[in-house]
Amino acid sequence: MRKFLLVIIILLGVNKSWSQYNQGARLTAMGNASAAVYDIWSLNANPAGITGLKSTTAAANYARYLFGDELSEQNFAFVLPFNGNFVGLSVNRYGISEYNEIKAGLGLAKKFGEALSIGIKVNLHQIKISNYGDANTFSVDAGVNYALSKQIGVGLYVNNPSSQSYKSSNIATNIPTVIHLGATYTPSDKVIVATTISKDFDQKFDVSVGIDYRFYEILSLRGGISAKPFKQYVGIGLNYQKLVLDLAVQSHPQIGYTPQIGLSYAF
């Protein structure tokens, strides 16, 4: 079973290192339609999105791939706001003992008035494969969010615009360069509808749509879909004072179901 898992992970992860960009249970439940959404897990999407936080916030997230008992992702994020500036730290790990990927990043974002936010994040990537060694590289993510009105916002961000890749003869993989363009519509303080169009330079366009509906004061219901490949998402959020518990499930046509749980606390 472990050898089978290792083959699957390598096929999914080494040729295209997508696995390090988990966006937390809330954004996952919204179909990862995250380009214009404000959230602590924007650290793993559009770093400009962390400017929506009102106070220092820490979050942890865990995802389990059900086709294997050992394959999982662990994620941590921390954001500190000060004087209109926001500093964020994220650490993400994906894999099993024979194969794992780690991405650690430091982000900085700033608000310019009430409408404009700009963010940038520097990342350190590492891959380790048993009997093959390890490889390291750096990348940069950059993004901008802009509020067209109180109801409509737009966002644009780019992963790895400099097309960095791993410098290793034993491990042949690269960090994808992806452009994301998104929008949000907020008809009330209870509903957010979001969409994102993404273009990986080596893949077809992907489109995702999601919704976050605060059903009660402490309960949020979420759902989403994405196109390439067609995936479905569903989740809930439980909000109690400064503590938030998020649950999500992703359905992938090849991988199956991936549940995840996230916990965040605003100090």
PDB file of C-alpha atoms in Angstrom:
ATOM      1  CA  MET A   1       0.000   0.000   0.000  1.00  0.00           C
ATOM      2  CA  ARG A   2       2.821   2.411   0.838  1.00  0.00           C
ATOM      3  CA  LYS A   3       4.500   1.789  -2.549  1.00  0.00           C
ATOM      4  CA  PHE A   4       1.171   2.389  -4.306  1.00  0.00           C
ATOM      5  CA  LEU A   5       0.697   5.627  -2.380  1.00  0.00           C
ATOM      6  CA  LEU A   6       4.206   6.771  -3.241  1.00  0.00           C
ATOM      7  CA  VAL A   7       3.571   6.242  -6.967  1.00  0.00           C
ATOM      8  CA  ILE A   8       0.274   8.173  -6.801  1.00  0.00           C
ATOM      9  CA  ILE A   9       1.868  11.047  -4.874  1.00  0.00           C
ATOM     10  CA  ILE A  10       4.742  11.329  -7.316  1.00  0.00           C
ATOM     11  CA  LEU A  11       2.348  11.344 -10.280  1.00  0.00           C
ATOM     12  CA  LEU A  12       0.232  14.047  -8.641  1.00  0.00           C
ATOM     13  CA  GLY A  13       2.938  16.085  -6.989  1.00  0.00           C
ATOM     14  CA  VAL A  14       6.322  15.866  -8.653  1.00  0.00           C
ATOM     15  CA  ASN A  15       5.375  16.649 -12.236  1.00  0.00           C
ATOM     16  CA  LYS A  16       3.272  19.605 -11.157  1.00  0.00           C
ATOM     17  CA  SER A  17       3.768  20.822  -7.609  1.00  0.00           C
ATOM     18  CA  TRP A  18       0.184  21.932  -6.929  1.00  0.00           C
ATOM     19  CA  SER A  19      -0.241  20.369  -3.524  1.00  0.00           C
ATOM     20  CA  GLN A  20       1.351  23.121  -1.471  1.00  0.00           C
ATOM     21  CA  TYR A  21      -1.382  25.661  -2.074  1.00  0.00           C
ATOM     22  CA  ASN A  22      -4.121  24.423   0.268  1.00  0.00           C
ATOM     23  CA  GLN A  23      -6.333  27.408   1.043  1.00  0.00           C
ATOM     24  CA  GLY A  24      -7.954  26.235   4.251  1.00  0.00           C
ATOM     25  CA  ALA A  25     -11.342  24.681   4.853  1.00  0.00           C
ATOM     26  CA  ARG A  26     -13.387  27.866   4.323  1.00  0.00           C
ATOM     27  CA  LEU A  27     -11.962  28.761   0.908  1.00  0.00           C
ATOM     28  CA  THR A  28     -11.863  25.093  -0.120  1.00  0.00           C
ATOM     29  CA  ALA A  29     -15.590  24.759   0.629  1.00  0.00           C
ATOM     30  CA  MET A  30     -16.141  27.786  -1.646  1.00  0.00           C
ATOM     31  CA  GLY A  31     -14.459  25.943  -4.525  1.00  0.00           C
ATOM     32  CA  ASN A  32     -11.160  27.763  -3.968  1.00  0.00           C
ATOM     33  CA  ALA A  33     -12.727  30.776  -5.712  1.00  0.00           C
ATOM     34  CA  SER A  34     -10.366  32.893  -3.647  1.00  0.00           C
ATOM     35  CA  ALA A  35      -8.874  35.630  -5.847  1.00  0.00           C
ATOM     36  CA  ALA A  36     -11.010  38.413  -4.376  1.00  0.00           C
ATOM     37  CA  VAL A  37     -11.940  36.927  -0.965  1.00  0.00           C
ATOM     38  CA  TYR A  38     -10.484  38.237   2.292  1.00  0.00           C
ATOM     39  CA  ASP A  39      -9.322  35.457   4.621  1.00  0.00           C
ATOM     40  CA  ILE A  40      -6.315  34.402   6.700  1.00  0.00           C
ATOM     41  CA  TRP A  41      -5.743  31.570   4.187  1.00  0.00           C
ATOM     42  CA  SER A  42      -5.309  34.164   1.461  1.00  0.00           C
ATOM     43  CA  LEU A  43      -1.679  33.703   2.475  1.00  0.00           C
ATOM     44  CA  ASN A  44      -1.834  30.571   0.281  1.00  0.00           C
ATOM     45  CA  ALA A  45      -3.815  32.314  -2.450  1.00  0.00           C
ATOM     46  CA  ASN A  46      -3.888  36.103  -2.943  1.00  0.00           C
ATOM     47  CA  PRO A  47      -1.704  37.645  -0.199  1.00  0.00           C
ATOM     48  CA  ALA A  48      -3.594  40.943  -0.535  1.00  0.00           C
ATOM     49  CA  GLY A  49      -6.583  39.156   1.021  1.00  0.00           C
ATOM     50  CA  ILE A  50      -5.070  39.097   4.512  1.00  0.00           C
ATOM     51  CA  THR A  51      -5.856  42.832   4.797  1.00  0.00           C
ATOM     52  CA  GLY A  52      -9.436  41.900   5.667  1.00  0.00           C
ATOM     53  CA  LEU A  53      -8.403  40.710   9.133  1.00  0.00           C
ATOM     54  CA  LYS A  54      -9.287  42.985  12.047  1.00  0.00           C
ATOM     55  CA  SER A  55      -6.867  41.548  14.611  1.00  0.00           C
ATOM     56  CA  THR A  56      -3.957  39.144  15.033  1.00  0.00           C
ATOM     57  CA  THR A  57      -5.127  35.706  13.908  1.00  0.00           C
ATOM     58  CA  ALA A  58      -3.673  32.187  13.986  1.00  0.00           C
ATOM     59  CA  ALA A  59      -5.085  29.204  12.086  1.00  0.00           C
ATOM     60  CA  ALA A  60      -4.376  25.504  11.555  1.00  0.00           C
ATOM     61  CA  ASN A  61      -5.794  23.188   8.898  1.00  0.00           C
ATOM     62  CA  TYR A  62      -5.673  19.421   8.293  1.00  0.00           C
ATOM     63  CA  ALA A  63      -6.756  17.484   5.168  1.00  0.00           C
ATOM     64  CA  ARG A  64      -6.865  13.693   4.711  1.00  0.00           C
ATOM     65  CA  TYR A  65      -6.905  11.908   1.348  1.00  0.00           C
ATOM     66  CA  LEU A  66      -9.277   8.974   1.766  1.00  0.00           C
ATOM     67  CA  PHE A  67      -7.793   6.768  -0.975  1.00  0.00           C
ATOM     68  CA  GLY A  68      -4.779   6.220   1.325  1.00  0.00           C
ATOM     69  CA  ASP A  69      -4.493   5.964   5.103  1.00  0.00           C
ATOM     70  CA  GLU A  70      -1.299   8.021   5.292  1.00  0.00           C
ATOM     71  CA  LEU A  71      -1.515  10.792   2.706  1.00  0.00           C
ATOM     72  CA  SER A  72      -2.436  14.120   4.301  1.00  0.00           C
ATOM     73  CA  GLU A  73      -1.780  17.853   4.410  1.00  0.00           C
ATOM     74  CA  GLN A  74      -1.040  20.019   7.431  1.00  0.00           C
ATOM     75  CA  ASN A  75      -1.163  23.808   7.253  1.00  0.00           C
ATOM     76  CA  PHE A  76      -0.493  26.680   9.656  1.00  0.00           C
ATOM     77  CA  ALA A  77      -1.020  30.419   9.160  1.00  0.00           C
ATOM     78  CA  PHE A  78      -0.439  33.496  11.306  1.00  0.00           C
ATOM     79  CA  VAL A  79      -1.199  37.138  10.473  1.00  0.00           C
ATOM     80  CA  LEU A  80      -0.273  40.260  12.445  1.00  0.00           C
ATOM     81  CA  PRO A  81      -1.927  43.585  11.462  1.00  0.00           C
ATOM     82  CA  PHE A  82      -0.300  46.910  12.421  1.00  0.00           C
ATOM     83  CA  ASN A  83      -0.952  50.477  11.185  1.00  0.00           C
ATOM     84  CA  GLY A  84      -2.546  49.416   7.921  1.00  0.00           C
ATOM     85  CA  ASN A  85       0.199  46.854   7.277  1.00  0.00           C
ATOM     86  CA  PHE A  86      -0.151  43.080   7.586  1.00  0.00           C
ATOM     87  CA  VAL A  87       2.609  40.514   8.096  1.00  0.00           C
ATOM     88  CA  GLY A  88       1.827  36.833   7.613  1.00  0.00           C
ATOM     89  CA  LEU A  89       3.599  33.507   8.059  1.00  0.00           C
ATOM     90  CA  SER A  90       2.450  30.193   6.592  1.00  0.00           C
ATOM     91  CA  VAL A  91       3.806  26.640   6.713  1.00  0.00           C
ATOM     92  CA  ASN A  92       2.363  23.799   4.611  1.00  0.00           C
ATOM     93  CA  ARG A  93       3.293  20.117   4.478  1.00  0.00           C
ATOM     94  CA  TYR A  94       1.938  17.448   2.106  1.00  0.00           C
ATOM     95  CA  GLY A  95       2.785  13.764   1.686  1.00  0.00           C
ATOM     96  CA  ILE A  96       3.871  10.649   3.571  1.00  0.00           C
ATOM     97  CA  SER A  97       7.174   9.662   5.167  1.00  0.00           C
ATOM     98  CA  GLU A  98       8.704   8.495   1.846  1.00  0.00           C
ATOM     99  CA  TYR A  99       7.627  11.625  -0.008  1.00  0.00           C
ATOM    100  CA  ASN A 100       6.761  15.054   1.331  1.00  0.00           C
ATOM    101  CA  GLU A 101       6.603  18.636   0.166  1.00  0.00           C
ATOM    102  CA  ILE A 102       7.014  21.632   2.447  1.00  0.00           C
ATOM    103  CA  LYS A 103       6.254  25.230   1.591  1.00  0.00           C
ATOM    104  CA  ALA A 104       6.995  28.012   4.093  1.00  0.00           C
ATOM    105  CA  GLY A 105       6.206  31.615   3.253  1.00  0.00           C
ATOM    106  CA  LEU A 106       6.475  35.144   4.626  1.00  0.00           C
ATOM    107  CA  GLY A 107       3.931  37.657   3.351  1.00  0.00           C
ATOM    108  CA  LEU A 108       3.505  41.421   3.559  1.00  0.00           C
ATOM    109  CA  ALA A 109       0.350  43.291   2.590  1.00  0.00           C
ATOM    110  CA  LYS A 110      -0.802  46.884   2.852  1.00  0.00           C
ATOM    111  CA  LYS A 111      -4.076  48.769   2.544  1.00  0.00           C
ATOM    112  CA  PHE A 112      -4.186  51.964   0.487  1.00  0.00           C
ATOM    113  CA  GLY A 113      -7.357  53.702   1.574  1.00  0.00           C
ATOM    114  CA  GLU A 114     -10.567  51.714   1.882  1.00  0.00           C
ATOM    115  CA  ALA A 115     -10.592  50.196  -1.613  1.00  0.00           C
ATOM    116  CA  LEU A 116      -7.097  49.016  -2.564  1.00  0.00           C
ATOM    117  CA  SER A 117      -4.921  46.285  -1.031  1.00  0.00           C
ATOM    118  CA  ILE A 118      -1.608  44.956  -2.334  1.00  0.00           C
ATOM    119  CA  GLY A 119       0.285  41.911  -1.079  1.00  0.00           C
ATOM    120  CA  ILE A 120       3.460  39.968  -1.795  1.00  0.00           C
ATOM    121  CA  LYS A 121       4.779  36.706  -0.378  1.00  0.00           C
ATOM    122  CA  VAL A 122       8.174  35.002  -0.556  1.00  0.00           C
ATOM    123  CA  ASN A 123       8.137  31.191  -0.345  1.00  0.00           C
ATOM    124  CA  LEU A 124      10.682  28.484   0.383  1.00  0.00           C
ATOM    125  CA  HIS A 125       9.853  25.120  -1.238  1.00  0.00           C
ATOM    126  CA  GLN A 126      11.334  21.745  -0.364  1.00  0.00           C
ATOM    127  CA  ILE A 127      10.708  18.246  -1.731  1.00  0.00           C
ATOM    128  CA  LYS A 128      12.074  15.079  -0.110  1.00  0.00           C
ATOM    129  CA  ILE A 129      11.847  11.627  -1.744  1.00  0.00           C
ATOM    130  CA  SER A 130      13.287   8.516  -0.129  1.00  0.00           C
ATOM    131  CA  ASN A 131      16.314   7.149  -2.027  1.00  0.00           C
ATOM    132  CA  TYR A 132      16.306  10.202  -4.324  1.00  0.00           C
ATOM    133  CA  GLY A 133      17.304  12.990  -1.933  1.00  0.00           C
ATOM    134  CA  ASP A 134      15.777  16.435  -1.670  1.00  0.00           C
ATOM    135  CA  ALA A 135      15.515  19.682  -3.610  1.00  0.00           C
ATOM    136  CA  ASN A 136      14.872  23.301  -2.638  1.00  0.00           C
ATOM    137  CA  THR A 137      13.861  26.500  -4.375  1.00  0.00           C
ATOM    138  CA  PHE A 138      12.266  29.915  -3.803  1.00  0.00           C
ATOM    139  CA  SER A 139       9.218  31.552  -5.363  1.00  0.00           C
ATOM    140  CA  VAL A 140       7.196  34.762  -5.052  1.00  0.00           C
ATOM    141  CA  ASP A 141       3.425  35.315  -5.063  1.00  0.00           C
ATOM    142  CA  ALA A 142       1.892  38.754  -5.609  1.00  0.00           C
ATOM    143  CA  GLY A 143      -1.655  40.053  -5.642  1.00  0.00           C
ATOM    144  CA  VAL A 144      -4.023  42.999  -5.513  1.00  0.00           C
ATOM    145  CA  ASN A 145      -7.620  43.427  -4.328  1.00  0.00           C
ATOM    146  CA  TYR A 146      -9.853  46.369  -5.204  1.00  0.00           C
ATOM    147  CA  ALA A 147     -13.371  47.239  -4.026  1.00  0.00           C
ATOM    148  CA  LEU A 148     -15.412  48.635  -6.905  1.00  0.00           C
ATOM    149  CA  SER A 149     -18.296  49.272  -4.497  1.00  0.00           C
ATOM    150  CA  LYS A 150     -19.616  48.014  -1.176  1.00  0.00           C
ATOM    151  CA  GLN A 151     -21.067  44.974  -2.967  1.00  0.00           C
ATOM    152  CA  ILE A 152     -18.510  44.188  -5.685  1.00  0.00           C
ATOM    153  CA  GLY A 153     -14.806  43.443  -5.345  1.00  0.00           C
ATOM    154  CA  VAL A 154     -12.162  42.203  -7.768  1.00  0.00           C
ATOM    155  CA  GLY A 155      -8.826  40.498  -7.214  1.00  0.00           C
ATOM    156  CA  LEU A 156      -5.793  39.506  -9.252  1.00  0.00           C
ATOM    157  CA  TYR A 157      -2.832  37.429  -8.158  1.00  0.00           C
ATOM    158  CA  VAL A 158       0.040  35.500  -9.661  1.00  0.00           C
ATOM    159  CA  ASN A 159       1.839  32.442  -8.294  1.00  0.00           C
ATOM    160  CA  ASN A 160       5.539  32.251  -9.151  1.00  0.00           C
ATOM    161  CA  PRO A 161       5.709  34.907 -11.913  1.00  0.00           C
ATOM    162  CA  SER A 162       9.489  34.351 -12.247  1.00  0.00           C
ATOM    163  CA  SER A 163       8.925  30.634 -13.124  1.00  0.00           C
ATOM    164  CA  GLN A 164      11.271  29.263 -10.470  1.00  0.00           C
ATOM    165  CA  SER A 165      11.963  25.515 -10.533  1.00  0.00           C
ATOM    166  CA  TYR A 166      13.793  22.966  -8.413  1.00  0.00           C
ATOM    167  CA  LYS A 167      17.541  22.852  -9.041  1.00  0.00           C
ATOM    168  CA  SER A 168      18.122  19.112  -8.758  1.00  0.00           C
ATOM    169  CA  SER A 169      19.144  16.424 -11.245  1.00  0.00           C
ATOM    170  CA  ASN A 170      17.368  13.765  -9.167  1.00  0.00           C
ATOM    171  CA  ILE A 171      13.959  15.461  -8.935  1.00  0.00           C
ATOM    172  CA  ALA A 172      12.326  16.766 -12.115  1.00  0.00           C
ATOM    173  CA  THR A 173       9.549  19.185 -11.170  1.00  0.00           C
ATOM    174  CA  ASN A 174       8.669  22.850 -11.224  1.00  0.00           C
ATOM    175  CA  ILE A 175       6.595  25.370  -9.309  1.00  0.00           C
ATOM    176  CA  PRO A 176       3.605  26.271 -11.506  1.00  0.00           C
ATOM    177  CA  THR A 177       3.142  29.827 -12.744  1.00  0.00           C
ATOM    178  CA  VAL A 178      -0.563  30.603 -12.475  1.00  0.00           C
ATOM    179  CA  ILE A 179      -2.566  33.797 -13.007  1.00  0.00           C
ATOM    180  CA  HIS A 180      -5.873  34.148 -11.135  1.00  0.00           C
ATOM    181  CA  LEU A 181      -8.572  36.740 -11.755  1.00  0.00           C
ATOM    182  CA  GLY A 182     -11.618  36.838  -9.508  1.00  0.00           C
ATOM    183  CA  ALA A 183     -14.591  38.779  -8.248  1.00  0.00           C
ATOM    184  CA  THR A 184     -16.936  38.788  -5.278  1.00  0.00           C
ATOM    185  CA  TYR A 185     -20.532  39.910  -4.912  1.00  0.00           C
ATOM    186  CA  THR A 186     -21.783  40.653  -1.400  1.00  0.00           C
ATOM    187  CA  PRO A 187     -25.515  41.448  -1.538  1.00  0.00           C
ATOM    188  CA  SER A 188     -25.732  41.482   2.270  1.00  0.00           C
ATOM    189  CA  ASP A 189     -23.548  40.946   5.317  1.00  0.00           C
ATOM    190  CA  LYS A 190     -24.692  37.299   5.303  1.00  0.00           C
ATOM    191  CA  VAL A 191     -23.800  36.253   1.752  1.00  0.00           C
ATOM    192  CA  ILE A 192     -20.605  36.220  -0.325  1.00  0.00           C
ATOM    193  CA  VAL A 193     -20.637  34.890  -3.885  1.00  0.00           C
ATOM    194  CA  ALA A 194     -17.174  34.438  -5.411  1.00  0.00           C
ATOM    195  CA  THR A 195     -15.687  33.344  -8.695  1.00  0.00           C
ATOM    196  CA  THR A 196     -12.133  32.910  -9.991  1.00  0.00           C
ATOM    197  CA  ILE A 197     -10.670  32.191 -13.414  1.00  0.00           C
ATOM    198  CA  SER A 198      -7.196  30.613 -13.262  1.00  0.00           C
ATOM    199  CA  LYS A 199      -4.655  30.028 -16.030  1.00  0.00           C
ATOM    200  CA  ASP A 200      -1.677  27.768 -15.457  1.00  0.00           C
ATOM    201  CA  PHE A 201       0.768  28.373 -18.302  1.00  0.00           C
ATOM    202  CA  ASP A 202       0.920  24.601 -18.910  1.00  0.00           C
ATOM    203  CA  GLN A 203      -2.781  23.829 -18.436  1.00  0.00           C
ATOM    204  CA  LYS A 204      -6.210  24.877 -19.681  1.00  0.00           C
ATOM    205  CA  PHE A 205      -8.260  27.604 -18.035  1.00  0.00           C
ATOM    206  CA  ASP A 206      -9.965  26.633 -14.784  1.00  0.00           C
ATOM    207  CA  VAL A 207     -13.106  28.336 -13.481  1.00  0.00           C
ATOM    208  CA  SER A 208     -14.398  28.086  -9.925  1.00  0.00           C
ATOM    209  CA  VAL A 209     -17.524  29.442  -8.251  1.00  0.00           C
ATOM    210  CA  GLY A 210     -18.421  29.417  -4.557  1.00  0.00           C
ATOM    211  CA  ILE A 211     -20.784  30.823  -1.963  1.00  0.00           C
ATOM    212  CA  ASP A 212     -20.579  31.516   1.757  1.00  0.00           C
ATOM    213  CA  TYR A 213     -23.955  32.003   3.489  1.00  0.00           C
ATOM    214  CA  ARG A 214     -24.080  32.911   7.177  1.00  0.00           C
ATOM    215  CA  PHE A 215     -27.266  30.996   7.958  1.00  0.00           C
ATOM    216  CA  TYR A 216     -27.275  31.897  11.638  1.00  0.00           C
ATOM    217  CA  GLU A 217     -24.988  34.153  13.639  1.00  0.00           C
ATOM    218  CA  ILE A 218     -22.770  31.198  14.551  1.00  0.00           C
ATOM    219  CA  LEU A 219     -23.316  28.987  11.476  1.00  0.00           C
ATOM    220  CA  SER A 220     -22.132  29.427   7.879  1.00  0.00           C
ATOM    221  CA  LEU A 221     -23.042  27.135   4.974  1.00  0.00           C
ATOM    222  CA  ARG A 222     -20.712  26.905   1.960  1.00  0.00           C
ATOM    223  CA  GLY A 223     -20.543  25.253  -1.426  1.00  0.00           C
ATOM    224  CA  GLY A 224     -18.655  25.463  -4.692  1.00  0.00           C
ATOM    225  CA  ILE A 225     -17.608  23.857  -7.964  1.00  0.00           C
ATOM    226  CA  SER A 226     -14.575  24.039 -10.245  1.00  0.00           C
ATOM    227  CA  ALA A 227     -14.189  22.973 -13.863  1.00  0.00           C
ATOM    228  CA  LYS A 228     -10.756  21.448 -14.672  1.00  0.00           C
ATOM    229  CA  PRO A 229     -11.260  18.733 -13.585  1.00  0.00           C
ATOM    230  CA  PHE A 230     -14.858  19.021 -12.429  1.00  0.00           C
ATOM    231  CA  LYS A 231     -14.834  19.074  -8.637  1.00  0.00           C
ATOM    232  CA  GLN A 232     -17.525  19.692  -6.052  1.00  0.00           C
ATOM    233  CA  TYR A 233     -17.118  21.245  -2.623  1.00  0.00           C
ATOM    234  CA  VAL A 234     -19.242  21.636   0.469  1.00  0.00           C
ATOM    235  CA  GLY A 235     -18.594  22.837   3.999  1.00  0.00           C
ATOM    236  CA  ILE A 236     -19.759  24.607   7.141  1.00  0.00           C
ATOM    237  CA  GLY A 237     -18.310  27.141   9.539  1.00  0.00           C
ATOM    238  CA  LEU A 238     -19.027  27.468  13.261  1.00  0.00           C
ATOM    239  CA  ASN A 239     -18.266  30.898  14.718  1.00  0.00           C
ATOM    240  CA  TYR A 240     -18.117  31.396  18.470  1.00  0.00           C
ATOM    241  CA  GLN A 241     -16.778  34.775  19.553  1.00  0.00           C
ATOM    242  CA  LYS A 242     -13.086  34.770  18.470  1.00  0.00           C
ATOM    243  CA  LEU A 243     -12.938  31.055  17.654  1.00  0.00           C
ATOM    244  CA  VAL A 244     -13.906  29.643  14.225  1.00  0.00           C
ATOM    245  CA  LEU A 245     -14.188  25.969  13.268  1.00  0.00           C
ATOM    246  CA  ASP A 246     -14.387  25.210   9.533  1.00  0.00           C
ATOM    247  CA  LEU A 247     -15.184  21.869   7.887  1.00  0.00           C
ATOM    248  CA  ALA A 248     -14.992  21.070   4.172  1.00  0.00           C
ATOM    249  CA  VAL A 249     -15.157  18.106   1.786  1.00  0.00           C
ATOM    250  CA  GLN A 250     -13.799  18.105  -1.756  1.00  0.00           C
ATOM    251  CA  SER A 251     -14.910  15.554  -4.363  1.00  0.00           C
ATOM    252  CA  HIS A 252     -12.321  14.840  -7.088  1.00  0.00           C
ATOM    253  CA  PRO A 253     -13.126  12.476 -10.028  1.00  0.00           C
ATOM    254  CA  GLN A 254      -9.822  10.576  -9.657  1.00  0.00           C
ATOM    255  CA  ILE A 255      -8.827  11.079  -6.019  1.00  0.00           C
ATOM    256  CA  GLY A 256     -12.273  10.755  -4.446  1.00  0.00           C
ATOM    257  CA  TYR A 257     -13.263  12.588  -1.273  1.00  0.00           C
ATOM    258  CA  THR A 258     -10.883  14.741   0.735  1.00  0.00           C
ATOM    259  CA  PRO A 259     -12.251  16.017   4.060  1.00  0.00           C
ATOM    260  CA  GLN A 260     -10.501  18.766   5.956  1.00  0.00           C
ATOM    261  CA  ILE A 261     -10.869  20.677   9.186  1.00  0.00           C
ATOM    262  CA  GLY A 262      -9.633  24.133  10.093  1.00  0.00           C
ATOM    263  CA  LEU A 263      -9.465  26.050  13.350  1.00  0.00           C
ATOM    264  CA  SER A 264      -8.665  29.753  13.735  1.00  0.00           C
ATOM    265  CA  TYR A 265      -8.522  32.185  16.648  1.00  0.00           C
ATOM    266  CA  ALA A 266      -8.514  35.991  16.559  1.00  0.00           C
ATOM    267  CA  PHE A 267      -6.612  37.433  19.504  1.00  0.00           C
TER     268      PHE A 267
END
